[in-house]
Tab-separated table of C-alpha atoms in Angstrom:
chain	number	residue	atom	x	y	z
Z	2	GLU	CA	97.675	178.242	16.008
Z	3	ALA	CA	94.253	179.861	16.225
Z	4	GLY	CA	91.660	178.208	18.412
Z	5	VAL	CA	87.968	177.733	17.756
Z	6	VAL	CA	86.386	181.040	16.782
Z	7	GLN	CA	82.768	181.890	17.503
Z	8	SER	CA	80.650	184.925	16.787
Z	9	PRO	CA	78.918	186.833	18.063
Z	10	ARG	CA	80.080	186.587	21.669
Z	11	TYR	CA	76.835	188.033	22.967
Z	12	LYS	CA	73.374	188.285	21.478
Z	13	ILE	CA	70.194	189.752	22.911
Z	14	ILE	CA	66.941	189.205	21.067
Z	15	GLU	CA	63.222	189.258	21.736
Z	16	LYS	CA	61.310	186.019	21.839
Z	17	LYS	CA	60.001	184.718	18.525
Z	18	GLN	CA	62.900	186.344	16.666
Z	19	PRO	CA	65.391	184.227	14.730
Z	20	VAL	CA	69.075	184.063	15.702
Z	21	ALA	CA	72.182	182.479	14.218
Z	22	PHE	CA	75.569	181.590	15.631
Z	23	TRP	CA	78.731	181.023	13.636
Z	24	CYS	CA	81.710	178.778	14.358
Z	25	ASN	CA	85.087	178.367	12.685
Z	26	PRO	CA	86.922	175.264	13.973
Z	27	ILE	CA	90.634	174.753	14.411
Z	28	SER	CA	92.298	174.337	11.045
Z	29	GLY	CA	92.447	170.686	10.022
Z	30	HIS	CA	89.800	169.526	12.455
Z	31	ASN	CA	87.210	167.394	10.719
Z	32	THR	CA	84.799	166.977	13.613
Z	33	LEU	CA	82.698	169.867	14.864
Z	34	TYR	CA	80.330	169.972	17.817
Z	35	TRP	CA	77.663	172.343	19.096
Z	36	TYR	CA	76.938	172.264	22.819
Z	37	LEU	CA	74.335	174.030	24.933
Z	38	GLN	CA	75.344	175.219	28.390
Z	39	ASN	CA	72.649	176.382	30.784
Z	40	LEU	CA	73.611	178.510	33.754
Z	41	GLY	CA	75.275	176.489	36.481
Z	42	GLN	CA	75.414	173.310	34.430
Z	43	GLY	CA	77.839	171.431	32.255
Z	44	PRO	CA	77.593	171.576	28.460
Z	45	GLU	CA	75.266	169.183	26.641
Z	46	LEU	CA	75.789	168.042	23.085
Z	47	LEU	CA	73.345	169.323	20.485
Z	48	ILE	CA	74.905	168.055	17.280
Z	49	ARG	CA	78.140	166.557	15.962
Z	50	TYR	CA	79.468	166.825	12.407
Z	51	GLU	CA	82.002	164.613	10.712
Z	52	ASN	CA	83.054	166.821	7.810
Z	53	GLU	CA	79.748	167.916	6.239
Z	54	GLU	CA	77.655	165.109	7.695
Z	55	ALA	CA	75.612	165.445	10.880
Z	56	VAL	CA	76.310	162.086	12.528
Z	57	ASP	CA	74.717	162.730	15.914
Z	58	ASP	CA	71.810	165.174	16.120
Z	59	SER	CA	69.628	163.212	18.512
Z	60	GLN	CA	69.662	166.013	21.105
Z	61	LEU	CA	68.880	168.823	18.676
Z	62	PRO	CA	65.296	170.161	19.040
Z	63	LYS	CA	64.528	170.014	15.361
Z	64	ASP	CA	61.275	171.942	15.538
Z	65	ARG	CA	63.146	175.201	16.050
Z	66	PHE	CA	66.868	174.456	15.827
Z	67	SER	CA	68.824	173.811	12.666
Z	68	ALA	CA	72.489	173.578	11.812
Z	69	GLU	CA	74.644	173.325	8.766
Z	70	ARG	CA	78.292	172.833	7.960
Z	71	LEU	CA	78.825	173.667	4.343
Z	72	LYS	CA	82.133	172.547	2.819
Z	73	GLY	CA	83.043	170.787	6.052
Z	74	VAL	CA	84.640	173.813	7.714
Z	75	ASP	CA	82.544	176.614	9.212
Z	76	SER	CA	79.215	175.882	10.817
Z	77	THR	CA	76.075	177.834	11.630
Z	78	LEU	CA	73.521	177.036	14.316
Z	79	LYS	CA	70.130	178.682	13.976
Z	80	ILE	CA	67.121	179.049	16.234
Z	81	GLN	CA	63.802	180.095	14.763
Z	82	PRO	CA	61.767	181.221	16.572
Z	83	ALA	CA	63.648	181.756	19.821
Z	84	GLU	CA	61.935	181.108	23.144
Z	85	LEU	CA	62.714	182.442	26.606
Z	86	GLY	CA	64.109	179.054	27.621
Z	87	ASP	CA	66.743	179.229	24.901
Z	88	SER	CA	68.737	181.738	26.920
Z	89	ALA	CA	72.053	179.990	27.467
Z	90	VAL	CA	75.627	179.781	26.210
Z	91	TYR	CA	76.126	177.991	22.902
Z	92	LEU	CA	79.560	176.441	22.651
Z	93	CYS	CA	81.297	175.178	19.559
Z	94	ALA	CA	84.102	172.614	19.753
Z	95	SER	CA	86.263	170.779	17.259
Z	96	SER	CA	88.523	167.746	17.172
Z	97	LEU	CA	90.807	166.122	14.642
Z	98	GLY	CA	88.363	163.398	13.716
Z	99	SER	CA	90.976	160.708	13.316
Z	100	PHE	CA	89.393	157.461	12.187
Z	101	GLY	CA	89.362	154.825	14.906
Z	102	SER	CA	90.706	157.073	17.635
Z	103	VAL	CA	89.255	159.241	20.356
Z	104	ASP	CA	90.233	162.850	19.926
Z	105	THR	CA	90.248	165.621	22.462
Z	106	GLN	CA	87.667	168.324	21.906
Z	107	TYR	CA	88.766	171.959	21.951
Z	108	PHE	CA	86.188	174.602	22.712
Z	109	GLY	CA	85.519	178.132	21.567
Z	110	PRO	CA	84.535	181.016	23.863
Z	111	GLY	CA	80.830	180.513	23.251
Z	112	THR	CA	77.931	182.777	22.360
Z	113	ARG	CA	75.838	183.976	25.278
Z	114	LEU	CA	72.226	184.292	24.129
Z	115	THR	CA	69.641	186.251	26.071
Z	116	VAL	CA	66.024	186.005	24.949
Z	117	LEU	CA	63.742	188.723	26.333
P	29	ALA	CA	73.887	155.086	30.837
P	30	GLN	CA	76.739	157.393	31.663
P	31	LYS	CA	76.843	159.976	34.403
P	32	VAL	CA	79.355	162.281	36.032
P	33	THR	CA	78.895	163.669	39.520
P	34	GLN	CA	80.793	166.612	40.930
P	35	ALA	CA	79.373	166.856	44.413
P	36	GLN	CA	81.193	170.071	45.301
P	37	THR	CA	79.259	172.969	43.823
P	38	GLU	CA	81.534	175.662	45.214
P	39	ILE	CA	84.897	175.671	46.958
P	40	SER	CA	86.626	178.699	48.413
P	41	VAL	CA	90.258	178.637	49.536
P	42	VAL	CA	92.985	181.079	50.418
P	43	GLU	CA	95.938	181.432	48.104
P	44	LYS	CA	98.669	178.803	48.573
P	45	GLU	CA	96.271	176.262	50.011
P	46	ASP	CA	95.969	172.870	48.323
P	47	VAL	CA	92.532	171.974	47.000
P	48	THR	CA	91.024	168.752	45.622
P	49	LEU	CA	88.082	168.669	43.251
P	50	ASP	CA	86.123	165.428	43.311
P	51	CYS	CA	84.703	163.594	40.307
P	52	VAL	CA	82.751	160.328	40.384
P	53	TYR	CA	81.557	158.684	37.195
P	54	GLU	CA	79.209	155.894	36.144
P	55	THR	CA	79.548	153.806	33.018
P	56	ARG	CA	78.901	150.267	31.851
P	57	ASP	CA	81.622	150.375	29.235
P	58	THR	CA	85.009	148.853	29.927
P	59	THR	CA	86.664	151.342	27.597
P	60	TYR	CA	86.078	154.979	28.353
P	61	TYR	CA	87.875	158.303	28.638
P	62	LEU	CA	87.900	160.911	31.368
P	63	PHE	CA	88.633	164.603	30.967
P	64	TRP	CA	89.026	167.723	33.035
P	65	TYR	CA	88.293	171.166	31.614
P	66	LYS	CA	88.693	174.617	33.153
P	67	GLN	CA	86.207	177.393	32.398
P	68	PRO	CA	87.474	180.830	33.477
P	69	PRO	CA	85.140	183.849	33.531
P	70	SER	CA	85.908	184.463	29.844
P	71	GLY	CA	83.763	181.398	29.123
P	72	GLU	CA	86.081	179.251	27.030
P	73	LEU	CA	86.490	175.650	28.151
P	74	VAL	CA	90.207	174.911	28.426
P	75	PHE	CA	91.346	171.299	28.137
P	76	LEU	CA	93.504	170.156	31.055
P	77	ILE	CA	93.886	166.396	30.895
P	78	ARG	CA	92.572	163.210	29.364
P	79	ARG	CA	92.825	159.664	30.692
P	80	ASN	CA	91.694	156.344	29.252
P	81	SER	CA	90.234	153.568	31.369
P	82	PHE	CA	93.279	151.335	30.985
P	83	ASP	CA	95.739	153.857	32.328
P	84	GLU	CA	95.412	154.275	36.070
P	85	GLN	CA	98.724	155.999	36.532
P	86	ASN	CA	98.414	159.231	38.413
P	87	GLU	CA	99.683	162.271	36.602
P	88	ILE	CA	101.351	165.451	37.721
P	89	SER	CA	101.727	168.580	35.641
P	90	GLY	CA	103.263	171.442	37.549
P	91	ARG	CA	100.891	172.342	40.368
P	92	TYR	CA	98.167	170.074	38.960
P	93	SER	CA	97.796	166.379	39.733
P	94	TRP	CA	95.134	163.809	38.979
P	95	ASN	CA	94.232	160.641	40.869
P	96	PHE	CA	92.353	158.042	38.816
P	97	GLN	CA	90.910	155.101	40.777
P	98	LYS	CA	88.757	152.618	38.885
P	99	SER	CA	87.872	150.777	42.093
P	100	THR	CA	85.927	153.810	43.309
P	101	SER	CA	85.071	155.219	39.848
P	102	SER	CA	86.763	158.472	40.727
P	103	PHE	CA	89.015	160.878	38.892
P	104	ASN	CA	89.971	163.604	41.345
P	105	PHE	CA	91.936	166.731	40.567
P	106	THR	CA	94.291	168.445	43.020
P	107	ILE	CA	95.775	171.902	42.719
P	108	THR	CA	98.800	172.421	44.930
P	109	ALA	CA	99.652	175.895	46.238
P	110	SER	CA	96.589	177.446	44.639
P	111	GLN	CA	96.769	180.864	43.012
P	112	VAL	CA	94.152	183.521	42.321
P	113	VAL	CA	94.409	182.721	38.601
P	114	ASP	CA	93.129	179.218	39.360
P	115	SER	CA	89.703	180.685	40.104
P	116	ALA	CA	87.317	179.170	37.572
P	117	VAL	CA	84.672	176.507	37.104
P	118	TYR	CA	86.184	173.071	36.642
P	119	PHE	CA	84.354	170.348	34.760
P	120	CYS	CA	84.949	166.631	34.771
P	121	ALA	CA	83.695	164.781	31.692
P	122	LEU	CA	83.275	161.195	30.503
P	123	MET	CA	83.297	159.727	27.025
P	124	GLN	CA	82.180	156.124	26.568
P	125	GLU	CA	83.562	154.066	23.715
P	126	THR	CA	80.000	153.212	22.695
P	127	SER	CA	78.744	156.801	22.701
P	128	GLY	CA	80.765	157.966	19.731
P	129	SER	CA	82.399	161.248	20.615
P	130	ARG	CA	79.698	162.397	23.025
P	131	LEU	CA	81.105	164.006	26.159
P	132	THR	CA	79.004	163.829	29.318
P	133	PHE	CA	79.915	166.617	31.703
P	134	GLY	CA	79.406	166.969	35.420
P	135	GLU	CA	77.774	170.110	36.723
P	136	GLY	CA	81.085	171.707	37.543
P	137	THR	CA	82.807	172.993	40.661
P	138	GLN	CA	83.253	176.735	41.114
P	139	LEU	CA	86.676	177.285	42.669
P	140	THR	CA	87.438	180.664	44.185
P	141	VAL	CA	90.970	181.364	45.351
P	142	ASN	CA	91.163	184.406	47.571
P	143	PRO	CA	94.353	186.435	48.006
């Protein structure tokens, strides 16, 4: 079974440019997460989707970050415009999303963003 | 509030040594879940184990074992007879029942196993 797929794996852009990351979750997983991981730190949740609905986006900096999950499968995370401080690894994860239960989250390889 | 502390930033051992990675957590919930993930240089977080707050049984899986102690709010991870392939960053994480599916991670422990 294929794991969580993310692309691109690496991205280098200049500040003020836009950038987008794509995630394809494990087949059948209804819940999708985007995490931010700064160097030397653990991941921090940016947004969580249950199917198409963003149910927890309290940590997403909405002035420059946006996300969507059309049709409840793939998801895109966008930054516009990017700032130097956005340099980090952006991780996507998915879980079954079983009602009333706590599901384990499975992570993709991440996208390493460098903003120059 | 929930918090996870991994006090060991870096650990270096020689192959075949046993090594224990410490994890201390804080939560006000009575129902919560604890996880360990491994992050090799490739970057992908690999799920290792999950425990709920009502199951304090220690677990062993091959060379890996976990010691969950609610009395000290700790969930430590031991690798027996370490191997070079065990070199990675290991993260402990906490999920509170009241936080939805939000995982709170520690800052990770970089384990280096030298041949």
